[in-house]
Short mmCIF file of C-alpha atoms and ligand atoms in Angstrom, two decimals:
data_model
loop_
_atom_site.label_atom_id
_atom_site.label_comp_id
_atom_site.label_asym_id
_atom_site.label_seq_id
_atom_site.Cartn_x
_atom_site.Cartn_y
_atom_site.Cartn_z
CA MET A 17 -0.72 -4.09 13.23
CA SER A 18 -0.66 -6.23 10.11
CA PHE A 19 0.07 -6.01 6.38
CA GLY A 20 -0.27 -2.35 5.46
CA THR A 21 0.83 -0.62 8.65
CA GLY A 22 4.00 0.54 10.37
CA SER A 23 7.31 1.78 9.00
CA ILE A 24 9.43 0.35 6.22
CA TRP A 25 13.21 0.65 6.06
CA MET A 26 14.30 2.07 2.69
CA ASN A 27 18.01 2.60 2.07
CA GLY A 28 18.59 3.31 5.75
CA LYS A 29 15.57 5.54 6.41
CA LEU A 30 12.31 4.54 8.07
CA VAL A 31 9.34 5.67 6.02
CA ASP A 32 5.65 5.26 6.62
CA TRP A 33 4.16 2.17 4.93
CA LYS A 34 2.03 4.22 2.50
CA ASP A 35 5.05 6.27 1.39
CA ALA A 36 7.34 3.28 0.72
CA THR A 37 6.93 3.50 -3.05
CA ILE A 38 9.21 3.17 -6.09
CA HIS A 39 8.93 4.53 -9.63
CA ILE A 40 7.17 2.41 -12.31
CA GLY A 41 10.34 2.78 -14.36
CA SER A 42 12.43 0.96 -11.75
CA HIS A 43 14.47 -1.82 -13.34
CA VAL A 44 13.12 -4.48 -10.96
CA VAL A 45 9.55 -3.93 -12.14
CA HIS A 46 10.42 -4.69 -15.77
CA TYR A 47 13.25 -7.21 -15.54
CA GLY A 48 12.79 -9.03 -12.21
CA SER A 49 16.13 -7.71 -10.94
CA GLY A 50 15.65 -8.23 -7.23
CA VAL A 51 16.82 -10.63 -4.53
CA PHE A 52 15.09 -11.03 -1.21
CA GLU A 53 14.70 -12.89 2.04
CA GLY A 54 11.91 -14.17 4.21
CA ALA A 55 12.62 -14.67 7.90
CA ARG A 56 10.49 -14.77 11.01
CA CYS A 57 10.61 -13.13 14.42
CA TYR A 58 8.91 -15.22 17.12
CA ASP A 59 7.47 -14.13 20.45
CA THR A 60 9.28 -16.49 22.83
CA PRO A 61 8.96 -16.62 26.64
CA LYS A 62 12.41 -14.95 26.81
CA GLY A 63 11.41 -12.18 24.42
CA SER A 64 11.10 -11.66 20.67
CA ALA A 65 13.73 -13.53 18.68
CA VAL A 66 14.57 -13.79 14.99
CA PHE A 67 15.16 -17.36 13.79
CA ARG A 68 18.56 -17.73 12.07
CA LEU A 69 18.92 -14.04 11.25
CA ASP A 70 22.57 -14.30 10.22
CA GLU A 71 21.95 -17.22 7.86
CA HIS A 72 19.15 -15.28 6.16
CA MET A 73 21.30 -12.18 5.78
CA VAL A 74 24.26 -14.19 4.44
CA ARG A 75 21.95 -15.79 1.88
CA LEU A 76 20.68 -12.34 0.89
CA MET A 77 24.24 -11.09 0.39
CA ASN A 78 25.08 -14.22 -1.61
CA SER A 79 21.97 -13.86 -3.79
CA ALA A 80 23.00 -10.24 -4.46
CA LYS A 81 26.56 -11.32 -5.26
CA ILE A 82 25.37 -13.87 -7.84
CA TYR A 83 23.48 -11.05 -9.59
CA ARG A 84 26.43 -8.60 -9.32
CA MET A 85 24.20 -6.47 -7.17
CA GLU A 86 26.26 -5.71 -4.12
CA TYR A 87 24.70 -3.40 -1.55
CA PRO A 88 26.88 -1.40 0.85
CA LEU A 89 25.89 -3.25 4.04
CA ASP A 90 27.88 -6.04 5.65
CA LEU A 91 26.41 -8.76 7.85
CA ALA A 92 26.50 -6.57 10.97
CA GLY A 93 24.85 -3.75 9.02
CA TRP A 94 22.03 -5.99 7.82
CA ARG A 95 21.57 -7.44 11.29
CA ASP A 96 21.26 -3.92 12.78
CA ALA A 97 18.92 -2.78 10.02
CA VAL A 98 16.53 -5.71 10.56
CA LEU A 99 16.60 -5.54 14.36
CA GLY A 100 16.25 -1.74 14.30
CA THR A 101 13.21 -1.95 12.02
CA ILE A 102 11.52 -4.51 14.27
CA ARG A 103 12.23 -2.34 17.32
CA ALA A 104 10.97 0.81 15.59
CA ASN A 105 7.72 -0.98 14.78
CA LYS A 106 7.55 -2.55 18.26
CA TRP A 107 6.71 -5.95 16.80
CA LYS A 108 6.67 -8.95 19.13
CA ALA A 109 6.33 -11.44 16.29
CA CYS A 110 6.44 -10.74 12.57
CA TYR A 111 7.49 -11.92 9.13
CA ILE A 112 10.61 -10.13 7.84
CA ARG A 113 11.07 -9.32 4.16
CA PRO A 114 14.35 -7.61 3.18
CA ILE A 115 14.72 -6.96 -0.56
CA VAL A 116 17.63 -5.65 -2.64
CA TYR A 117 16.67 -4.45 -6.11
CA ARG A 118 17.71 -2.45 -9.15
CA GLY A 119 16.02 0.91 -8.89
CA TYR A 120 15.20 3.83 -11.14
CA HIS A 121 17.53 5.42 -13.66
CA THR A 122 17.07 4.11 -17.17
CA LEU A 123 15.48 1.07 -18.80
CA GLY A 124 17.14 -1.66 -20.81
CA VAL A 125 18.25 -5.22 -20.10
CA ASN A 126 21.66 -4.02 -18.93
CA PRO A 127 21.02 -3.34 -15.24
CA LEU A 128 24.38 -1.83 -14.43
CA HIS A 129 23.33 1.82 -14.84
CA ASN A 130 20.58 1.49 -12.26
CA PRO A 131 21.10 2.04 -8.55
CA VAL A 132 20.99 -0.92 -6.18
CA ASP A 133 18.36 -0.09 -3.56
CA ALA A 134 17.10 -2.00 -0.54
CA ALA A 135 14.10 -2.16 1.76
CA ILE A 136 12.92 -4.12 4.78
CA MET A 137 9.20 -4.75 5.28
CA LEU A 138 7.59 -6.39 8.29
CA TRP A 139 4.11 -7.77 8.72
CA GLU A 140 2.12 -10.34 10.58
CA TRP A 141 1.94 -13.69 8.76
CA GLY A 142 0.34 -16.72 10.37
CA ALA A 143 0.62 -20.35 9.25
CA TYR A 144 1.18 -20.15 5.46
CA LEU A 145 -0.87 -23.19 4.48
CA GLY A 146 -3.38 -22.68 7.31
CA ALA A 147 -3.16 -23.55 11.02
CA GLU A 148 -5.13 -26.76 10.43
CA ALA A 149 -2.58 -27.89 7.84
CA LEU A 150 0.11 -28.17 10.52
CA GLU A 151 -1.87 -30.98 12.11
CA GLN A 152 -4.05 -32.43 9.34
CA GLY A 153 -1.61 -32.14 6.44
CA VAL A 154 -2.33 -30.79 2.97
CA ASP A 155 -3.27 -32.25 -0.42
CA VAL A 156 -0.77 -31.45 -3.17
CA LYS A 157 -0.08 -32.32 -6.78
CA VAL A 158 3.07 -32.84 -8.77
CA SER A 159 3.24 -29.76 -10.96
CA THR A 160 3.30 -29.92 -14.73
CA TRP A 161 5.82 -27.07 -14.45
CA ALA A 162 9.46 -28.03 -13.83
CA ARG A 163 11.84 -26.00 -11.66
CA MET A 164 14.48 -23.94 -13.46
CA ALA A 165 17.12 -25.98 -15.32
CA PRO A 166 20.65 -25.69 -13.91
CA ASN A 167 22.55 -22.77 -15.39
CA THR A 168 19.42 -20.89 -16.37
CA LEU A 169 18.02 -18.99 -13.36
CA PRO A 170 20.28 -19.92 -10.44
CA ALA A 171 18.21 -21.70 -7.80
CA MET A 172 20.67 -20.86 -5.02
CA ALA A 173 19.87 -17.17 -5.43
CA LYS A 174 16.57 -16.20 -3.83
CA ALA A 175 15.73 -13.94 -6.75
CA THR A 176 12.38 -12.32 -7.49
CA ALA A 177 12.63 -13.76 -11.03
CA ASN A 178 12.52 -17.34 -9.68
CA TYR A 179 9.10 -16.64 -8.28
CA ALA A 180 7.60 -16.34 -11.74
CA ASN A 181 8.13 -20.12 -11.90
CA SER A 182 6.81 -20.51 -8.32
CA GLN A 183 3.66 -18.60 -9.24
CA LEU A 184 2.96 -20.92 -12.18
CA ILE A 185 3.30 -23.92 -9.85
CA LYS A 186 1.10 -22.38 -7.17
CA MET A 187 -1.64 -21.13 -9.50
CA GLU A 188 -1.89 -24.47 -11.29
CA ALA A 189 -2.17 -26.30 -7.95
CA LEU A 190 -4.91 -23.95 -6.72
CA ALA A 191 -6.81 -24.11 -10.02
CA ASP A 192 -6.78 -27.90 -9.78
CA GLY A 193 -8.07 -27.85 -6.18
CA TYR A 194 -4.81 -28.54 -4.32
CA SER A 195 -3.08 -26.44 -1.65
CA GLU A 196 0.36 -26.60 -3.17
CA GLY A 197 2.37 -27.95 -6.10
CA ILE A 198 5.54 -29.99 -5.93
CA ALA A 199 7.83 -29.39 -8.89
CA LEU A 200 10.28 -31.81 -10.45
CA ASP A 201 13.64 -30.68 -11.81
CA VAL A 202 14.31 -30.86 -15.55
CA PHE A 203 15.67 -34.39 -15.13
CA GLY A 204 12.36 -35.56 -13.65
CA ASN A 205 13.58 -35.87 -10.07
CA VAL A 206 11.75 -34.26 -7.16
CA SER A 207 12.81 -30.66 -6.60
CA GLU A 208 10.66 -28.57 -4.23
CA GLY A 209 7.35 -26.81 -3.65
CA SER A 210 6.61 -23.31 -4.91
CA GLY A 211 8.03 -21.93 -1.66
CA GLN A 212 9.12 -24.91 0.45
CA ASN A 213 11.70 -27.68 0.49
CA ILE A 214 10.47 -31.25 0.71
CA PHE A 215 11.37 -34.31 2.80
CA THR A 216 10.25 -37.94 2.59
CA VAL A 217 10.42 -40.54 5.35
CA ARG A 218 10.87 -44.21 4.59
CA ASN A 219 11.45 -46.87 7.26
CA GLY A 220 12.33 -44.17 9.79
CA ALA A 221 14.99 -42.51 7.57
CA LEU A 222 14.73 -39.07 6.02
CA PHE A 223 15.48 -38.07 2.43
CA THR A 224 15.56 -34.68 0.75
CA PRO A 225 16.66 -33.57 -2.74
CA PRO A 226 20.22 -32.22 -3.00
CA LEU A 227 21.02 -28.59 -3.85
CA SER A 228 21.78 -29.74 -7.40
CA ALA A 229 18.06 -30.57 -7.87
CA SER A 230 17.27 -26.86 -8.48
CA VAL A 231 16.19 -26.24 -4.89
CA LEU A 232 16.65 -23.15 -2.79
CA ALA A 233 19.18 -23.86 -0.02
CA GLY A 234 16.45 -23.52 2.57
CA ILE A 235 17.37 -22.43 6.06
CA THR A 236 14.49 -24.42 7.55
CA ARG A 237 15.66 -27.42 5.47
CA ASP A 238 19.07 -27.10 7.10
CA ALA A 239 17.51 -26.71 10.58
CA VAL A 240 15.28 -29.75 10.08
CA MET A 241 18.23 -31.85 8.90
CA THR A 242 20.15 -30.80 12.03
CA LEU A 243 17.22 -31.46 14.38
CA ALA A 244 16.55 -34.83 12.73
CA ARG A 245 20.16 -35.88 13.24
CA ASP A 246 19.99 -34.62 16.86
CA LEU A 247 17.01 -36.95 17.34
CA GLY A 248 18.99 -39.86 15.89
CA PHE A 249 17.39 -40.08 12.43
CA SER A 250 19.52 -40.65 9.36
CA VAL A 251 19.14 -37.88 6.75
CA THR A 252 20.25 -38.38 3.16
CA GLU A 253 20.36 -35.78 0.41
CA ALA A 254 19.55 -37.82 -2.69
CA ASN A 255 17.85 -37.52 -6.05
CA LEU A 256 14.29 -38.69 -5.50
CA PRO A 257 12.27 -40.17 -8.35
CA ARG A 258 8.70 -38.87 -8.50
CA GLU A 259 7.22 -42.23 -7.54
CA SER A 260 9.23 -42.31 -4.31
CA LEU A 261 6.83 -39.63 -3.08
CA TYR A 262 3.81 -41.90 -3.47
CA ILE A 263 5.31 -44.84 -1.59
CA ALA A 264 6.88 -42.83 1.24
CA ASP A 265 5.61 -43.44 4.78
CA GLU A 266 5.52 -39.68 5.34
CA VAL A 267 6.13 -36.54 3.28
CA PHE A 268 6.37 -33.01 4.61
CA VAL A 269 7.41 -29.58 3.36
CA VAL A 270 9.46 -27.01 5.24
CA GLY A 271 10.16 -23.31 4.92
CA THR A 272 10.08 -20.04 6.82
CA ALA A 273 6.48 -19.44 5.78
CA ALA A 274 5.22 -23.06 5.86
CA GLU A 275 7.37 -24.06 8.87
CA VAL A 276 6.94 -27.89 8.97
CA THR A 277 3.74 -28.92 7.18
CA PRO A 278 2.73 -32.56 6.60
CA ILE A 279 1.44 -33.73 3.21
CA ARG A 280 -1.41 -36.21 3.35
CA SER A 281 -1.92 -36.89 -0.34
CA ILE A 282 -0.09 -36.34 -3.61
CA ASP A 283 -1.99 -36.54 -6.91
CA LYS A 284 -4.85 -38.02 -4.83
CA ILE A 285 -2.65 -40.91 -3.69
CA VAL A 286 -2.81 -41.15 0.10
CA ILE A 287 0.60 -40.88 1.76
CA GLY A 288 1.14 -43.38 4.59
CA SER A 289 -1.84 -43.26 6.93
CA GLY A 290 -3.19 -40.08 5.33
CA ARG A 291 -2.42 -37.95 8.35
CA ARG A 292 0.63 -36.43 10.04
CA GLY A 293 3.10 -39.26 10.67
CA PRO A 294 5.17 -39.81 13.82
CA VAL A 295 8.50 -38.63 12.36
CA THR A 296 6.91 -35.45 10.99
CA GLU A 297 5.28 -34.86 14.36
CA ALA A 298 8.57 -35.37 16.25
CA LEU A 299 10.36 -32.92 13.94
CA GLN A 300 7.53 -30.41 14.11
CA ARG A 301 7.71 -30.55 17.90
CA ALA A 302 11.51 -30.17 17.89
CA PHE A 303 11.25 -27.21 15.48
CA PHE A 304 8.45 -25.46 17.37
CA ASP A 305 10.23 -26.03 20.70
CA VAL A 306 13.25 -24.13 19.35
CA ILE A 307 11.34 -21.28 17.74
CA ASN A 308 9.08 -20.90 20.75
CA GLY A 309 12.13 -20.81 23.03
CA GLU A 310 10.90 -23.83 24.97
CA VAL A 311 14.24 -25.67 24.85
CA PRO A 312 17.78 -24.29 25.19
CA ASP A 313 18.98 -22.75 21.92
CA THR A 314 21.91 -25.16 21.58
CA HIS A 315 22.55 -24.27 17.94
CA GLY A 316 22.52 -20.50 18.52
CA TRP A 317 19.61 -19.98 16.13
CA LEU A 318 17.79 -17.21 17.99
CA THR A 319 18.73 -13.52 17.94
CA TYR A 320 16.82 -11.62 20.61
CA VAL A 321 15.43 -8.31 19.42
CA TYR A 322 14.89 -6.32 22.59
CA PRO A 323 17.29 -6.23 25.54
CA SER A 324 15.59 -8.55 28.02
CA GLU A 325 14.31 -7.19 31.31
CA SER A 326 16.77 -9.36 33.17
CA SER A 327 19.73 -8.05 31.17
CA LEU A 328 18.45 -4.48 31.59
CA ARG A 329 18.25 -5.12 35.32
CA SER A 330 21.76 -6.53 35.46
CA GLN A 331 23.05 -3.49 33.52
CA GLN A 332 21.38 -1.24 36.10
CA VAL A 333 22.92 -3.24 38.92
CA ALA A 334 26.34 -3.02 37.24
CA ALA A 335 25.90 0.76 36.71
CA THR A 336 24.92 1.24 40.37
CA ALA A 337 27.88 -0.86 41.47
CA THR A 338 30.27 1.24 39.32
CA ARG A 339 28.82 4.49 40.62
CA GLY A 340 28.88 3.18 44.20
C1 LIG B 425 11.39 -21.86 -3.55
C2 LIG B 425 11.63 -22.01 -2.09
N1 LIG B 425 12.19 -23.14 -1.62
C3 LIG B 425 12.42 -23.31 -0.30
C4 LIG B 425 12.10 -22.33 0.62
C5 LIG B 425 12.40 -22.53 2.07
O1 LIG B 425 13.49 -21.75 2.46
P1 LIG B 425 13.65 -21.19 3.92
O2 LIG B 425 13.54 -22.35 4.84
O3 LIG B 425 15.00 -20.59 3.95
O4 LIG B 425 12.56 -20.22 4.14
C6 LIG B 425 11.52 -21.15 0.18
C7 LIG B 425 11.16 -20.11 1.15
O5 LIG B 425 11.49 -19.01 1.04
C8 LIG B 425 11.30 -20.97 -1.21
O6 LIG B 425 10.73 -19.85 -1.67
#
């Protein structure tokens, strides 16, 4: 199965992919009134597991709260809805896209008359910037587009409207022959990619822009900061001038879609040795070891989707023991 197949959760009901439609007059189509998430379920040796499910669902609820768009599901409800949809589709590994949006009733800027609807889509999504990129790194440019100014479109909300800006960044980068664009904030400091947070490495220490630099509070960003500190690296959230990118030893971007992807050049200036650096490689390995279930999940980041065979067996043993 891939994009275009399976069932989609819509307001609590599973509907066939081709029937998961909304009316052209839905508020979200005209006014960008939606908030969403992007998470991943990985096929680990211990079974399928969603990476940081609760953090993604909390961010979804917070994005909805910022837009006065509360949906009648709490964290447990969202967790069950996502896990139930994966189980219904029998996915081992998939990308998870929950969305909460203003639906169909009437049109006008005021969204409050429209219903708040929700859906959960699943599909197969490989390495976002290409499998080769994970090892070779990608060539990027600093975008001529800035990220949203503070107090305009809130960067902490993962809102569909923010992705109008992301699309401008991405299209410009592709048109100019790059894989991705890195945007500055309106003060000229480094912000983030069109769909990834960014890190630099200098003399073995890591730096990443603070949340005040118009970045999304990325869940991979948080995981990478934690893993880096576990490995003994110092990590500083600091405003980064554009030129600090060019003279960094290593630069990499992180996100649910991009995972941990090295950058080998920016504006045609070669970064470090022009290939994945040792710190990026160590963090990539640490990240992939967790998501592939190859090391103990010490941070409690994995939510297993299907009851494992061993736990099923122990339930059977317990049931037999009770009956006996
Ligand atoms: C603009 C933007 N920044 C950063 C990220 C990374 O966030 P996360 O690691 O939670 O996927 C994303 C990914 O969704 C994004 O769209």
